[in-house]
Amino acid sequence: MTVPDNDLRDLYQDLILDHGKHPRNFRVLPAANHEALGHNPLCGDKITLYVTTDDHGVIQDVGFQGSGCAISVASASMMTEMLKGKTAEEASRLFDYLHNACTGQPTDATGLDEDALDHIQALSGVRAYPIRVKCATLAWHTLQAALKDKKKVSTE
Ligand code: FES
C-alpha cells in the first residue's frame, strides 16, 4: 500500500517530536573511549557526545548530554539509536547521506541500513529551512570529531 505524502509528512513530524520530547540515550557513558563537544555558534547550543567502541572500531554505545532545539535533540537521539553496531566508516556514510538529504544532493545509499535511512529521511525536511541544517547535523559533526579524537567541533 502506498502511504499518501501528507501522511508521511505527519509521520516524520511525529517521529521528530517524539525524539525531541523524549530523547533516547540522554546520558553520560562512564566507559566511553571517545568524547567530543559540539557547538552551533549561530544559536549557542552545545552537546557533548560519548561513544564506546570495541577493539575493532565497532560502535557499542552512544550517549549525549546538553541543550538544543527540538531538531538538534531529535537528531542526536535518533543518531544514538542508529549507530550501535556500526563502524566509523558506516557512520561516516550515514552522515554524508544525512548532509546530502538536508541540502538536496543525491547520495548513493547502497548497503546502508534501511531503518537508519528512514530516520534520516525524517530529518531531511529541514532542507526547506537552510538555517536548520546545522541543527540536524550538530550531533553528527560531533560524532565525527569524537571518532577522530578531536575534543571540540563547531558547525561553522
Ligand atoms: Fe541551536 Fe537548532 S537552534 S541547534
mmCIF file of C-alpha atoms and ligand atoms in Angstrom:
data_model
loop_
_atom_site.group_PDB
_atom_site.id
_atom_site.type_symbol
_atom_site.label_atom_id
_atom_site.label_comp_id
_atom_site.label_asym_id
_atom_site.label_seq_id
_atom_site.Cartn_x
_atom_site.Cartn_y
_atom_site.Cartn_z
ATOM 1 C CA MET A 1 0.000 0.000 0.000
ATOM 2 C CA THR A 2 1.303 3.466 -0.833
ATOM 3 C CA VAL A 3 1.181 5.981 2.006
ATOM 4 C CA PRO A 4 -0.036 9.429 0.872
ATOM 5 C CA ASP A 5 2.599 12.195 1.011
ATOM 6 C CA ASN A 6 0.723 14.158 3.697
ATOM 7 C CA ASP A 7 0.531 11.107 5.964
ATOM 8 C CA LEU A 8 4.256 10.531 5.508
ATOM 9 C CA ARG A 9 4.975 14.122 6.460
ATOM 10 C CA ASP A 10 2.841 13.733 9.615
ATOM 11 C CA LEU A 11 4.613 10.504 10.478
ATOM 12 C CA TYR A 12 8.017 12.150 10.157
ATOM 13 C CA GLN A 13 6.871 15.126 12.214
ATOM 14 C CA ASP A 14 5.670 12.742 14.924
ATOM 15 C CA LEU A 15 9.000 10.945 14.917
ATOM 16 C CA ILE A 16 10.940 14.207 15.351
ATOM 17 C CA LEU A 17 8.558 15.471 18.047
ATOM 18 C CA ASP A 18 8.777 12.191 19.941
ATOM 19 C CA HIS A 19 12.601 12.104 19.914
ATOM 20 C CA GLY A 20 12.739 15.840 20.715
ATOM 21 C CA LYS A 21 10.499 15.447 23.773
ATOM 22 C CA HIS A 22 11.799 12.061 24.917
ATOM 23 C CA PRO A 23 15.414 11.840 23.811
ATOM 24 C CA ARG A 24 16.901 8.344 23.856
ATOM 25 C CA ASN A 25 20.349 7.709 25.342
ATOM 26 C CA PHE A 26 20.416 11.134 27.017
ATOM 27 C CA ARG A 27 23.150 10.079 29.402
ATOM 28 C CA VAL A 28 26.864 10.160 30.133
ATOM 29 C CA LEU A 29 28.698 6.945 29.288
ATOM 30 C CA PRO A 30 31.279 6.443 32.051
ATOM 31 C CA ALA A 31 33.120 3.836 29.943
ATOM 32 C CA ALA A 32 33.193 5.956 26.760
ATOM 33 C CA ASN A 33 36.524 5.869 24.915
ATOM 34 C CA HIS A 34 35.595 8.816 22.638
ATOM 35 C CA GLU A 35 34.057 12.127 23.659
ATOM 36 C CA ALA A 36 33.585 15.496 21.970
ATOM 37 C CA LEU A 37 31.780 18.784 22.489
ATOM 38 C CA GLY A 38 29.784 20.125 19.529
ATOM 39 C CA HIS A 39 28.794 23.778 19.301
ATOM 40 C CA ASN A 40 26.499 25.697 16.985
ATOM 41 C CA PRO A 41 27.754 29.288 17.268
ATOM 42 C CA LEU A 42 24.685 30.650 15.481
ATOM 43 C CA CYS A 43 22.465 29.845 18.469
ATOM 44 C CA GLY A 44 24.913 28.853 21.220
ATOM 45 C CA ASP A 45 23.563 25.311 21.532
ATOM 46 C CA LYS A 46 26.048 22.682 22.689
ATOM 47 C CA ILE A 47 26.012 18.935 23.018
ATOM 48 C CA THR A 48 28.544 16.514 24.435
ATOM 49 C CA LEU A 49 28.693 13.136 22.795
ATOM 50 C CA TYR A 50 30.027 9.945 24.371
ATOM 51 C CA VAL A 51 30.919 6.932 22.256
ATOM 52 C CA THR A 52 32.143 3.494 23.233
ATOM 53 C CA THR A 53 33.832 1.446 20.505
ATOM 54 C CA ASP A 54 35.274 -2.047 20.719
ATOM 55 C CA ASP A 55 38.769 -3.163 19.656
ATOM 56 C CA HIS A 56 37.608 -3.423 16.035
ATOM 57 C CA GLY A 57 36.210 0.127 15.972
ATOM 58 C CA VAL A 58 32.591 -1.025 16.069
ATOM 59 C CA ILE A 59 30.318 1.372 17.958
ATOM 60 C CA GLN A 60 28.908 -0.356 21.043
ATOM 61 C CA ASP A 61 27.101 2.522 22.719
ATOM 62 C CA VAL A 62 26.417 6.234 22.212
ATOM 63 C CA GLY A 63 25.046 8.784 24.674
ATOM 64 C CA PHE A 64 24.704 12.548 24.710
ATOM 65 C CA GLN A 65 24.050 15.462 27.036
ATOM 66 C CA GLY A 66 23.450 19.145 26.501
ATOM 67 C CA SER A 67 20.806 21.514 25.343
ATOM 68 C CA GLY A 68 19.493 22.374 21.940
ATOM 69 C CA CYS A 69 16.424 22.987 19.843
ATOM 70 C CA ALA A 70 13.929 20.179 19.211
ATOM 71 C CA ILE A 71 15.518 19.303 15.862
ATOM 72 C CA SER A 72 19.063 19.060 17.223
ATOM 73 C CA VAL A 73 17.916 16.949 20.184
ATOM 74 C CA ALA A 74 15.767 14.716 17.959
ATOM 75 C CA SER A 75 18.643 14.286 15.518
ATOM 76 C CA ALA A 76 21.069 13.402 18.327
ATOM 77 C CA SER A 77 18.555 10.979 19.842
ATOM 78 C CA MET A 78 17.881 9.222 16.526
ATOM 79 C CA MET A 79 21.600 9.092 15.779
ATOM 80 C CA THR A 80 22.405 7.346 19.068
ATOM 81 C CA GLU A 81 19.871 4.643 18.231
ATOM 82 C CA MET A 82 21.014 4.061 14.674
ATOM 83 C CA LEU A 83 24.766 3.822 15.331
ATOM 84 C CA LYS A 84 25.021 0.820 17.613
ATOM 85 C CA GLY A 85 26.819 -1.978 15.787
ATOM 86 C CA LYS A 86 28.101 0.335 13.029
ATOM 87 C CA THR A 87 31.726 1.003 12.107
ATOM 88 C CA ALA A 88 33.151 4.523 11.880
ATOM 89 C CA GLU A 89 33.041 4.172 8.088
ATOM 90 C CA GLU A 90 29.325 3.266 8.107
ATOM 91 C CA ALA A 91 28.652 6.173 10.476
ATOM 92 C CA SER A 92 30.502 8.487 8.122
ATOM 93 C CA ARG A 93 28.464 7.279 5.130
ATOM 94 C CA LEU A 94 25.224 7.857 7.085
ATOM 95 C CA PHE A 95 26.405 11.379 7.928
ATOM 96 C CA ASP A 96 27.107 12.045 4.238
ATOM 97 C CA TYR A 97 23.638 10.723 3.418
ATOM 98 C CA LEU A 98 22.055 12.990 6.046
ATOM 99 C CA HIS A 99 24.007 16.038 4.935
ATOM 100 C CA ASN A 100 23.147 15.485 1.292
ATOM 101 C CA ALA A 101 19.481 14.753 2.082
ATOM 102 C CA CYS A 102 19.299 18.003 4.076
ATOM 103 C CA THR A 103 20.851 20.012 1.271
ATOM 104 C CA GLY A 104 19.022 18.342 -1.609
ATOM 105 C CA GLN A 105 22.036 16.442 -3.011
ATOM 106 C CA PRO A 106 21.772 12.852 -4.267
ATOM 107 C CA THR A 107 23.748 10.140 -2.417
ATOM 108 C CA ASP A 108 24.464 6.508 -3.079
ATOM 109 C CA ALA A 109 22.674 4.642 -0.274
ATOM 110 C CA THR A 110 23.741 1.177 -1.432
ATOM 111 C CA GLY A 111 24.281 -1.132 1.525
ATOM 112 C CA LEU A 112 23.180 1.362 4.167
ATOM 113 C CA ASP A 113 20.803 0.335 6.960
ATOM 114 C CA GLU A 114 17.221 0.950 5.765
ATOM 115 C CA ASP A 115 15.905 1.824 9.242
ATOM 116 C CA ALA A 116 18.627 4.437 9.625
ATOM 117 C CA LEU A 117 17.798 5.865 6.189
ATOM 118 C CA ASP A 118 14.116 6.153 7.178
ATOM 119 C CA HIS A 119 15.049 8.133 10.275
ATOM 120 C CA ILE A 120 17.385 10.339 8.290
ATOM 121 C CA GLN A 121 14.653 10.938 5.759
ATOM 122 C CA ALA A 122 12.500 12.320 8.592
ATOM 123 C CA LEU A 123 15.133 14.994 9.229
ATOM 124 C CA SER A 124 15.622 15.906 5.596
ATOM 125 C CA GLY A 125 12.581 18.193 5.711
ATOM 126 C CA VAL A 126 14.932 20.844 7.103
ATOM 127 C CA ARG A 127 16.204 21.443 3.568
ATOM 128 C CA ALA A 128 13.284 23.884 3.212
ATOM 129 C CA TYR A 129 14.872 25.904 6.062
ATOM 130 C CA PRO A 130 18.635 26.101 5.334
ATOM 131 C CA ILE A 131 19.492 27.607 8.715
ATOM 132 C CA ARG A 132 18.113 24.458 10.402
ATOM 133 C CA VAL A 133 20.507 22.170 8.536
ATOM 134 C CA LYS A 134 23.081 22.917 11.249
ATOM 135 C CA CYS A 135 20.530 21.851 13.873
ATOM 136 C CA ALA A 136 20.011 18.496 12.152
ATOM 137 C CA THR A 137 23.738 17.899 11.694
ATOM 138 C CA LEU A 138 25.177 19.175 15.006
ATOM 139 C CA ALA A 139 25.245 15.725 16.647
ATOM 140 C CA TRP A 140 26.719 14.172 13.512
ATOM 141 C CA HIS A 141 29.543 16.716 13.290
ATOM 142 C CA THR A 142 30.203 15.985 16.961
ATOM 143 C CA LEU A 143 30.281 12.258 16.279
ATOM 144 C CA GLN A 144 32.867 12.696 13.522
ATOM 145 C CA ALA A 145 35.005 14.755 15.910
ATOM 146 C CA ALA A 146 34.652 12.200 18.721
ATOM 147 C CA LEU A 147 35.672 9.294 16.485
ATOM 148 C CA LYS A 148 38.742 11.258 15.313
ATOM 149 C CA ASP A 149 39.541 12.105 18.957
ATOM 150 C CA LYS A 150 39.054 15.834 18.368
ATOM 151 C CA LYS A 151 37.692 17.240 21.594
ATOM 152 C CA LYS A 152 35.663 20.123 20.135
ATOM 153 C CA VAL A 153 33.876 20.938 16.919
ATOM 154 C CA SER A 154 31.806 23.820 15.626
ATOM 155 C CA THR A 155 29.176 23.705 12.874
ATOM 156 C CA GLU A 156 30.691 26.880 11.367
HETATM 157 FE FE1 FES B 1 20.520 25.725 18.048
HETATM 158 FE FE2 FES B 1 18.993 24.339 16.459
HETATM 159 S S1 FES B 1 18.631 26.381 17.107
HETATM 160 S S2 FES B 1 20.940 23.795 17.244
#
